Coordinates of C-alpha atoms and ligand atoms in Angstrom, one line a residue:
Chain A
X333 CA 6.3 -5.5 27.9
X334 CA 6.0 -4.5 31.6
X335 CA 8.5 -2.3 33.6
X336 CA 8.3 -1.8 37.2
X337 CA 9.9 1.1 38.4
X338 CA 9.9 2.4 41.9
X339 CA 11.2 5.9 41.4
X340 CA 7.7 8.0 42.5
X341 CA 9.0 11.3 41.2
X342 CA 8.9 9.9 37.4
X343 CA 6.6 7.1 37.4
X344 CA 4.0 9.0 35.4
X345 CA 6.0 9.3 32.5
X346 CA 5.8 5.0 32.5
X347 CA 2.4 5.1 32.7
X348 CA -0.7 6.1 30.2
X349 CA 0.6 4.3 27.2
X350 CA -1.4 2.0 25.6
X351 CA -2.9 -0.6 27.1
X352 CA -2.6 -2.9 23.9
X353 CA 0.3 -1.6 21.9
X354 CA -0.6 -3.7 19.3
X355 CA -4.5 -3.3 18.8
X356 CA -4.5 0.4 20.0
X357 CA -2.0 1.6 17.5
X358 CA -4.0 0.1 14.9
X359 CA -7.2 1.4 15.8
X360 CA -5.8 4.8 15.9
X361 CA -3.8 4.8 12.7
X362 CA -7.3 3.6 11.0
X363 CA -8.9 6.6 12.6
X364 CA -6.0 8.9 11.5
X365 CA -6.4 7.4 7.9
X366 CA -9.7 8.2 7.7
X367 CA -8.9 11.7 8.7
X368 CA -6.5 12.5 6.1
X369 CA -8.2 10.5 4.0
X370 CA -11.2 12.5 4.4
X371 CA -10.5 15.9 5.4
X372 CA -12.7 17.9 7.7
X373 CA -14.3 14.9 9.4
X374 CA -13.7 14.3 13.3
X375 CA -11.6 11.5 14.3
X376 CA -12.2 9.9 18.1
X377 CA -9.1 9.1 19.5
X378 CA -10.2 9.3 23.3
X379 CA -9.1 6.9 25.4
X380 CA -6.3 5.2 24.3
X381 CA -4.0 6.9 26.2
X382 CA -3.6 9.3 29.6
X383 CA -0.7 11.6 28.3
X384 CA 1.2 14.2 31.3
X385 CA -0.3 17.7 30.4
X386 CA -0.2 19.9 28.1
X387 CA -0.4 16.9 25.7
X388 CA -4.2 16.1 24.5
X389 CA -5.1 12.8 24.2
X390 CA -5.4 13.2 20.7
X391 CA -1.8 14.1 19.9
X392 CA -0.4 11.8 22.2
X393 CA -2.3 9.0 20.6
X394 CA -1.0 10.1 17.2
X395 CA 2.6 10.4 18.5
X396 CA 2.7 6.8 19.7
X397 CA 0.9 5.1 17.0
X398 CA 3.3 7.1 14.2
X399 CA 6.5 8.4 16.1
X400 CA 9.9 6.2 16.7
X401 CA 13.4 6.2 16.5
X402 CA 13.1 7.4 12.8
X403 CA 10.9 10.4 13.4
X404 CA 12.4 13.5 15.2
X405 CA 9.6 15.4 17.0
X406 CA 9.8 18.9 17.5
X407 CA 8.2 20.7 20.4
X408 CA 7.3 24.2 20.2
X409 CA 7.6 25.0 23.8
X410 CA 10.1 22.2 25.0
X411 CA 10.3 24.4 28.4
X412 CA 6.5 23.9 28.8
X413 CA 6.6 19.9 27.9
X414 CA 9.5 18.2 30.3
X415 CA 6.9 15.6 31.1
X416 CA 5.1 15.4 28.1
X417 CA 8.9 14.9 26.2
X418 CA 9.8 12.2 28.6
X419 CA 6.6 10.6 28.1
X420 CA 7.0 10.7 24.4
X421 CA 10.5 9.2 24.6
X422 CA 9.7 6.3 26.8
X423 CA 6.5 5.0 24.8
X424 CA 8.1 5.6 21.4
X425 CA 11.5 5.7 21.8
X426 CA 11.4 9.3 18.9
X427 CA 14.2 11.4 19.8
X428 CA 13.1 15.1 20.6
X429 CA 14.7 17.8 18.1
X430 CA 15.2 21.4 18.7
X431 CA 16.4 21.5 15.2
X432 CA 13.1 22.5 13.0
X433 CA 14.6 21.7 9.8
X434 CA 14.4 18.1 10.9
X435 CA 10.8 17.6 12.5
X436 CA 8.8 14.6 11.1
X437 CA 6.2 15.9 13.4
X438 CA 6.0 18.9 15.4
X439 CA 3.6 19.5 18.4
X440 CA 2.5 23.2 18.3
X441 CA 0.9 25.4 20.9
X442 CA -2.2 26.9 21.2
X443 CA -2.3 30.0 18.6
X444 CA 1.3 28.7 17.5
X445 CA 2.2 31.7 14.8
X446 CA 2.3 30.6 11.8
X447 CA 5.2 32.9 10.6
X448 CA 7.3 30.4 12.2
X449 CA 6.2 27.0 9.9
X450 CA 8.0 28.0 7.0
X451 CA 10.6 26.8 8.7
X452 CA 9.2 23.1 8.6
X453 CA 10.5 20.7 6.0
X454 CA 8.2 20.3 2.8
X455 CA 9.6 17.8 0.7
X456 CA 11.6 18.0 -2.4
X457 CA 10.1 17.7 -5.8
X458 CA 11.5 14.3 -6.1
X459 CA 10.5 13.5 -2.4
X460 CA 7.8 15.7 -1.5
X461 CA 6.7 13.2 1.1
X462 CA 10.0 14.4 3.1
X463 CA 7.9 16.5 4.8
X464 CA 6.6 17.8 8.8
X465 CA 3.2 16.8 10.1
X466 CA 2.1 19.4 12.2
X467 CA -0.2 18.8 14.9
X468 CA -2.0 22.1 16.2
X469 CA -4.4 22.1 19.3
X470 CA -7.4 24.2 18.8
X471 CA -9.7 25.5 21.8
X472 CA -12.2 23.5 20.1
X473 CA -13.2 21.7 16.9
X474 CA -16.6 23.2 16.6
X475 CA -17.7 26.8 17.3
X476 CA -15.6 28.9 15.4
X477 CA -15.9 30.4 12.0
X478 CA -16.8 28.3 9.1
X479 CA -14.2 26.8 6.7
X480 CA -15.4 25.4 3.5
X481 CA -12.8 22.2 2.6
X482 CA -12.4 21.1 -0.7
X483 CA -10.1 18.8 -2.2
X484 CA -9.6 15.3 -2.7
X485 CA -11.1 13.1 0.2
X486 CA -14.5 15.2 0.0
X487 CA -17.0 14.6 -2.5
X488 CA -18.4 17.7 -2.9
X489 CA -17.2 20.1 0.2
X490 CA -17.5 20.2 3.8
X491 CA -17.5 22.5 6.7
X492 CA -15.5 22.8 9.7
X493 CA -15.5 25.1 12.2
X494 CA -12.3 25.0 14.8
X495 CA -12.3 27.7 17.4
X496 CA -8.8 28.9 18.0
X497 CA -6.7 28.8 14.7
X498 CA -3.5 31.1 14.9
X499 CA -3.9 34.4 13.0
X500 CA -3.1 33.5 9.1
X501 CA -3.5 30.3 9.5
X502 CA -5.9 29.9 6.5
X503 CA -3.7 32.3 4.7
X504 CA -0.6 29.8 5.4
X505 CA -3.1 26.9 4.3
X506 CA -3.6 28.6 1.4
X507 CA 0.3 28.8 0.2
X508 CA 0.8 25.7 1.5
X509 CA -1.8 24.3 -0.9
X510 CA 0.1 26.3 -4.2
X511 CA 3.2 24.7 -3.0
X512 CA 1.5 21.2 -3.9
X513 CA 2.7 18.5 -4.1
X514 CA 5.4 19.8 -1.7
X515 CA 3.8 21.0 1.5
X516 CA 3.0 20.4 5.4
X517 CA -0.1 18.2 6.4
X518 CA -1.6 19.2 9.4
X519 CA -3.9 17.6 12.3
X520 CA -6.2 19.8 14.2
X521 CA -6.4 18.6 17.9
X522 CA -8.5 18.9 20.8
X523 CA -8.9 16.7 23.4
X524 CA -9.5 13.2 22.0
X525 CA -10.4 14.2 18.9
X526 CA -8.5 15.2 15.4
X527 CA -9.5 16.8 12.1
X528 CA -7.1 16.3 9.6
X529 CA -5.7 18.9 7.1
X530 CA -3.3 17.3 4.1
X531 CA -1.5 19.7 1.8
X532 CA -4.2 19.0 -0.8
X533 CA -7.3 20.2 0.8
X534 CA -8.1 23.8 -0.1
X535 CA -9.7 26.3 2.8
X536 CA -11.5 29.1 2.6
X537 CA -13.8 31.2 4.1
X538 CA -17.6 29.7 4.2
Chain B
X1056 CA 1.9 -14.6 29.7
X1057 CA 1.8 -16.8 26.9
X1058 CA 3.5 -15.3 23.9
X1059 CA 1.8 -15.8 20.4
X1060 CA 4.0 -17.8 17.7
X1061 CA 3.6 -14.6 15.3
X1062 CA 3.4 -10.9 15.3
X1063 CA -0.3 -9.8 15.0
X1064 CA -0.7 -9.8 10.9
X1065 CA 2.7 -11.0 10.8
X1066 CA 4.2 -7.5 10.5
X1067 CA 6.4 -6.4 13.5
X1068 CA 5.3 -3.0 15.0
X1069 CA 8.2 -1.1 13.7
X1070 CA 7.6 -2.2 10.3
X1071 CA 4.0 -1.8 10.4
X1072 CA 4.4 2.0 12.0
X1073 CA 6.9 2.7 9.1
X1074 CA 4.5 1.2 6.7
X1075 CA 1.7 3.4 8.0
X1076 CA 3.8 6.6 7.7
X1077 CA 4.2 6.3 4.2
X1078 CA 0.4 5.3 3.4
X1079 CA -0.5 8.8 4.8
X1080 CA 2.0 10.5 3.0
X1081 CA 0.5 8.7 -0.2
X1082 CA -2.8 9.7 1.1
X1083 CA -1.5 13.4 1.1
X1084 CA 0.4 13.3 -1.9
X1085 CA -2.2 11.3 -4.2
X1086 CA -0.6 9.4 -7.1
X1087 CA 2.8 9.8 -5.7
X1088 CA 5.1 6.9 -4.7
X1089 CA 6.1 6.7 -1.3
X1090 CA 9.5 4.8 -0.8
X1091 CA 9.3 2.2 2.0
X1092 CA 11.7 -0.3 3.5
X1093 CA 9.6 -3.6 1.9
X1094 CA 10.1 -6.5 4.3
X1095 CA 10.7 -10.3 3.3
X1096 CA 7.0 -12.2 3.5
X1097 CA 7.0 -15.5 3.5
X1098 CA 5.9 -16.0 0.3
X1099 CA 7.2 -15.2 -3.2
X1100 CA 7.4 -11.2 -4.4
X1101 CA 5.0 -12.5 -7.4
X1102 CA 2.4 -13.0 -4.8
X1103 CA 1.9 -9.5 -4.3
X1104 CA 4.1 -8.9 -1.3
X1105 CA 3.5 -4.9 -1.4
X1106 CA 0.0 -5.6 -1.1
X1107 CA 0.3 -7.7 1.7
X1108 CA 2.3 -5.7 3.4
X1109 CA -0.2 -2.8 3.2
X1110 CA -2.8 -4.7 4.0
X1111 CA -0.9 -6.0 7.3
X1112 CA -0.1 -2.6 8.2
X1113 CA -3.8 -1.3 8.5
X1114 CA -5.9 -4.8 9.5
X1115 CA -7.7 -4.8 12.7
X1116 CA -9.9 -7.4 14.6
X1117 CA -13.1 -6.0 13.5
X1118 CA -12.2 -5.8 9.6
X1119 CA -13.7 -8.1 7.1
X1120 CA -11.0 -9.2 4.4
X1121 CA -12.0 -10.2 0.7
X1122 CA -8.9 -11.2 -1.5
X1123 CA -9.1 -11.7 -5.4
X1124 CA -7.2 -12.6 -8.1
X1125 CA -7.7 -11.8 -11.8
X1126 CA -11.6 -11.2 -10.4
X1127 CA -11.4 -14.5 -8.7
X1128 CA -11.7 -15.6 -4.8
X1129 CA -11.0 -18.9 -5.3
X1130 CA -7.2 -18.7 -7.0
X1131 CA -4.2 -20.4 -5.4
X1132 CA -2.8 -16.8 -4.6
X1133 CA -6.1 -15.2 -3.2
X1134 CA -7.0 -18.2 -1.3
X1135 CA -3.4 -18.5 0.3
X1136 CA -3.5 -14.7 0.9
X1137 CA -6.6 -15.0 2.9
X1138 CA -5.8 -18.1 4.6
X1139 CA -2.7 -15.8 5.7
X1140 CA -4.5 -13.1 7.2
X1141 CA -7.0 -15.2 9.0
X1142 CA -4.2 -17.0 10.5
X1143 CA -2.0 -14.3 11.5
X1144 CA -4.6 -11.9 11.9
X1145 CA -7.7 -13.9 13.2
X1146 CA -9.7 -11.9 10.8
X1147 CA -13.2 -12.7 9.1
X1148 CA -13.1 -13.5 5.3
X1149 CA -15.8 -13.1 3.0
X1150 CA -16.2 -13.2 -0.8
X1151 CA -19.2 -11.0 -0.9
X1152 CA -17.5 -7.2 -2.1
X1153 CA -20.3 -6.0 -0.4
X1154 CA -19.5 -7.3 3.3
X1155 CA -15.7 -6.7 2.8
X1156 CA -14.2 -3.9 4.6
X1157 CA -10.8 -4.4 3.1
X1158 CA -10.2 -5.9 -0.4
X1159 CA -7.3 -6.9 -1.5
X1160 CA -6.8 -7.3 -5.2
X1161 CA -4.4 -8.3 -7.8
X1162 CA -5.6 -7.4 -11.5
X1163 CA -9.4 -6.2 -10.9
X1164 CA -11.5 -3.7 -9.4
X1165 CA -14.6 -5.7 -8.6
X1166 CA -17.7 -5.4 -10.6
X1167 CA -20.2 -4.2 -7.8
X1168 CA -19.2 -0.5 -7.0
X1169 CA -17.4 0.1 -3.9
X1170 CA -18.7 2.3 -0.9
X1171 CA -17.4 4.4 1.6
X1172 CA -15.4 3.4 4.9
X1173 CA -13.9 0.6 2.3
X1174 CA -10.4 0.1 1.6
X1175 CA -9.3 -1.4 -1.6
X1176 CA -5.6 -2.6 -1.6
X1177 CA -3.5 -3.3 -5.2
X1178 CA -0.8 -5.5 -5.3
X1179 CA 1.3 -3.7 -7.9
X1180 CA 4.8 -5.7 -9.5
X1181 CA 5.8 -2.4 -11.2
X1182 CA 4.9 0.6 -9.5
X1183 CA 6.7 3.5 -12.2
X1184 CA 4.6 4.1 -15.3
X1185 CA 7.5 5.6 -16.7
X1186 CA 9.9 2.5 -16.3
X1187 CA 9.4 1.5 -20.0
X1188 CA 10.9 4.8 -21.0
X1189 CA 13.5 5.4 -18.4
X1190 CA 15.0 2.6 -16.5
X1191 CA 17.0 5.2 -13.9
X1192 CA 14.7 5.7 -10.9
X1193 CA 16.6 9.1 -10.5
X1194 CA 15.4 10.4 -13.6
X1195 CA 11.6 8.9 -13.2
X1196 CA 11.9 11.0 -9.9
X1197 CA 12.9 13.9 -11.5
X1198 CA 10.5 13.5 -14.3
X1199 CA 7.1 13.6 -12.0
X1200 CA 9.0 16.0 -9.9
X1201 CA 9.4 18.7 -13.0
X1202 CA 6.0 17.2 -14.2
X1203 CA 7.6 16.4 -17.5
X1204 CA 5.1 13.9 -18.9
X1205 CA 5.8 14.7 -22.5
X1206 CA 7.4 10.9 -23.2
X1207 CA 4.5 9.1 -21.8
X1208 CA 2.4 11.2 -24.3
X1209 CA 4.7 10.3 -27.1
X1210 CA 4.6 6.5 -26.4
X1211 CA 0.8 6.3 -26.3
X1212 CA 0.6 8.4 -29.5
X1213 CA 3.1 5.8 -31.2
X1214 CA 0.8 2.8 -29.8
X1215 CA -2.1 5.0 -31.9
X1216 CA 0.6 5.3 -35.2
X1217 CA 1.2 1.6 -34.8
X1218 CA -2.2 0.4 -34.4
X1219 CA -4.9 2.5 -35.0
X1220 CA -5.6 3.1 -31.4
X1221 CA -4.1 3.0 -28.2
X1222 CA -3.2 -0.6 -27.9
X1223 CA -2.2 -0.6 -24.2
X1224 CA -4.8 -2.6 -22.7
X1225 CA -3.7 -3.3 -19.2
X1226 CA -1.7 -1.3 -16.4
X1227 CA -3.1 1.9 -19.1
X1228 CA -1.6 5.1 -16.9
X1229 CA -3.8 7.7 -15.4
X1230 CA -3.2 11.4 -14.3
X1231 CA -4.3 11.9 -10.8
X1232 CA -5.4 14.9 -9.8
X1233 CA -4.1 17.0 -12.6
X1234 CA -0.2 16.5 -11.1
X1235 CA 1.0 13.0 -11.0
X1236 CA 0.7 10.3 -13.7
X1237 CA 0.4 6.8 -12.0
X1238 CA 0.4 2.9 -12.6
X1239 CA -3.1 2.0 -11.9
X1240 CA -1.4 -2.0 -11.5
X1241 CA -2.2 -4.4 -14.4
X1242 CA -5.9 -4.0 -14.2
X1243 CA -7.7 -4.0 -17.6
X1244 CA -8.2 -0.4 -18.6
X1245 CA -12.0 -1.6 -18.7
X1246 CA -11.7 -0.9 -14.5
X1247 CA -9.6 2.3 -15.1
X1248 CA -12.7 4.7 -14.8
X1249 CA -13.7 3.2 -11.5
X1250 CA -11.1 4.5 -9.9
X1251 CA -12.2 8.0 -10.6
X1252 CA -14.1 9.7 -7.7
X1253 CA -14.8 6.2 -6.0
X1254 CA -16.0 6.6 -2.1
X1255 CA -13.5 3.9 -1.3
X1256 CA -9.7 4.5 0.0
X1257 CA -7.2 3.0 -2.7
X1258 CA -3.8 1.9 -1.6
X1259 CA -1.1 0.8 -3.9
X1260 CA 1.8 -1.7 -2.6
X1261 CA 4.8 -2.7 -4.8
X1262 CA 7.0 -5.2 -2.6
X1263 CA 9.8 -5.9 -5.0
X1264 CA 10.0 -1.8 -5.9
X1265 CA 9.3 -0.9 -2.4
X1266 CA 6.8 1.9 -3.8
X1267 CA 3.2 2.7 -1.9
X1268 CA 1.0 5.2 -3.1
X1269 CA -2.7 5.9 -2.8
X1270 CA -6.1 7.6 -4.2
X1271 CA -8.1 8.9 -1.3
X1272 CA -11.9 8.7 -1.7
X1273 CA -13.4 10.8 -4.3
X1274 CA -9.5 11.8 -6.1
X1275 CA -9.8 12.8 -10.0
X1276 CA -8.5 9.7 -11.8
X1277 CA -8.2 10.6 -15.4
X1278 CA -6.8 7.9 -18.2
X1279 CA -4.0 9.4 -20.4
X1280 CA -5.5 9.8 -24.1
X1281 CA -5.6 12.3 -27.0
X1282 CA -8.1 14.5 -28.5
X1283 CA -8.6 12.7 -31.4
X1284 CA -8.0 9.5 -29.9
X1285 CA -10.0 9.7 -26.4
X1286 CA -10.1 7.2 -24.0
X1287 CA -12.5 4.1 -24.4
X1288 CA -12.9 1.0 -22.3
X1289 CA -13.1 -2.5 -24.0
X1290 CA -16.5 -3.1 -25.2
X1291 CA -18.2 -6.9 -25.2
X1292 CA -20.7 -7.7 -27.9
X1293 CA -22.0 -10.6 -25.7
X1294 CA -23.3 -10.9 -22.0
X1295 CA -22.1 -13.1 -19.4
X1296 CA -22.7 -16.8 -20.6
X1297 CA -23.7 -18.0 -17.2
X1298 CA -25.2 -14.9 -15.6
X1299 CA -26.2 -12.5 -19.2
X1300 CA -24.4 -9.7 -17.2
X1301 CA -23.5 -7.0 -19.6
X1302 CA -21.4 -4.0 -18.6
X1303 CA -18.7 -6.1 -16.9
X1304 CA -15.4 -7.4 -18.0
X1305 CA -15.7 -10.9 -19.3
X1306 CA -13.0 -13.5 -19.4
X1307 CA -12.5 -16.0 -22.2
X1308 CA -12.7 -19.8 -21.3
X1309 CA -11.6 -22.5 -23.4
X1310 CA -14.7 -25.2 -23.4
X1311 CA -13.1 -28.1 -25.0
X1312 CA -10.3 -28.9 -27.2
X1313 CA -11.6 -27.9 -30.1
X1314 CA -11.5 -24.4 -29.4
X1315 CA -14.9 -23.6 -28.2
X1316 CA -14.7 -20.8 -26.2
X1317 CA -17.1 -19.0 -23.6
X1318 CA -17.2 -15.6 -22.5
X1319 CA -18.2 -15.4 -18.1
X1320 CA -17.6 -12.4 -15.7
X1321 CA -14.0 -12.3 -14.6
X1322 CA -15.5 -11.3 -11.1
X1323 CA -16.7 -14.4 -9.9
X1324 CA -18.6 -12.9 -6.6
X1325 CA -20.5 -10.5 -9.1
X1326 CA -21.4 -13.7 -11.1
X1327 CA -22.5 -15.9 -8.4
X1328 CA -24.4 -13.1 -6.8
X1329 CA -26.7 -12.6 -10.0
X1330 CA -27.4 -16.3 -10.5
X1331 CA -28.6 -16.4 -7.2
X1332 CA -30.4 -13.5 -7.9
X1333 CA -31.8 -15.8 -11.0
X1334 CA -30.1 -14.4 -13.5
X1335 CA -29.4 -16.8 -16.2
X1336 CA -27.2 -16.8 -19.5
X1337 CA -27.0 -18.3 -22.6
X1338 CA -24.7 -21.0 -20.8
X1339 CA -23.8 -22.6 -24.1
X1340 CA -20.1 -22.1 -25.9
X1341 CA -20.3 -20.2 -28.8
X1342 CA -18.1 -21.4 -31.8
X1343 CA -14.1 -21.0 -31.9
X1344 CA -14.3 -18.9 -34.8
X1345 CA -16.6 -15.9 -33.6
X1346 CA -14.8 -13.0 -32.2
X1347 CA -16.5 -11.7 -29.0
X1348 CA -14.2 -9.4 -27.4
X1349 CA -13.8 -6.2 -29.3
X1350 CA -11.1 -3.7 -28.6
X1351 CA -12.5 0.1 -29.1
X1352 CA -11.2 1.5 -31.7
Ligands
ZN1811 ZN1 -21.3 -13.7 -14.7

């Protein structure tokens, strides 16, 4: 599809999407599938899209690959994300929701307070899949305190060192794991990279 | 700009996105059946439309696809599905397990161990392991939700009481990560242990029943059993008649109208690879009366 638009002030909303939506979304999906299938591995999602700030390339590529009119997207700070929301809406058709209980995807801010995450849908015992996926930006995916990961997708254990996790993240994820099979799935993002932390992953200080 | 006659890998992008989201939920909740809005595919349901849709949603231009039906690459079903993706997704295809990045299968897991980075997609006719006990979907959901799996143990124990051993030899139920009871699709129970701790990602698609489920790599998968009747796989007394392989799943092949039979690898690629390596089996049919296959009691 090609769209020609002359409105200069809004032009940036239409640019920066997938150059080849069919192949690019397939490529991003496989990387995200590996990221969640093998928690702790770093997925390279760079170079697919050029989103407006403050959306990272990784967060934007994930949204363009997975979001559509069936998946309300919740932004933690919509007031800071006018361009990002417009860009996402244009490229995916996904509705932005202000209702945290309806979020299929949540675009969080760095150091997002974990106390507020309890409101996201974690599914029901009949349908644990009716839950939100959190996209959490961090300062860096390396250089922080080591965390040991175990669980499905990990042969023995994996150590990650994300920098700039919110206070209480580890304790929240322990509670999240305890609610299994209900729960939230988390994608840590920084720049063009992402790490998947599905609800099955046990996280502890290494 | 010329438009292609069909979408890449047949499915439209909205459908792929929906299936992809279901796959990710399945990976996050191993063994749980994720509902999805199954689409009509240009083939009948018995041909594995669920598996085909999962494969279509993950396949990319760099993939190398292998398709097997009962272990064989050359059945009509396997050939048709392979041709379908070669045409609609322009992917390379192979019969070699080791060369494939994506393996779609009906009723077998290859004998050659799968490796990290590979994806195996199972065609599933009946995804609900409790369906024969409880026909109502609302009820089976509650059972899975509450983890009330007593009934399925009772059914297996009835098998033992009647037959002296667990008679279920196909679609033998497994428990995933000590949580969900899962139907492994109609593979022989011989293949069940290959699911446990596999380095490959395992995806399951049921088209008619509109369910997707998954086992991430290195997931704990245990076949249900009892202390006094532990799970055992089928054992074969003879090696493959063609390649002399032992410890593989053998099919009985009738070789003439007097009932002579021989037993050969169900995994045709495994058998051919071994013969190329110089392995030779006894080759000759054995007499009709002899029983070679033995179900472990
Ligand atoms: Zn053989």
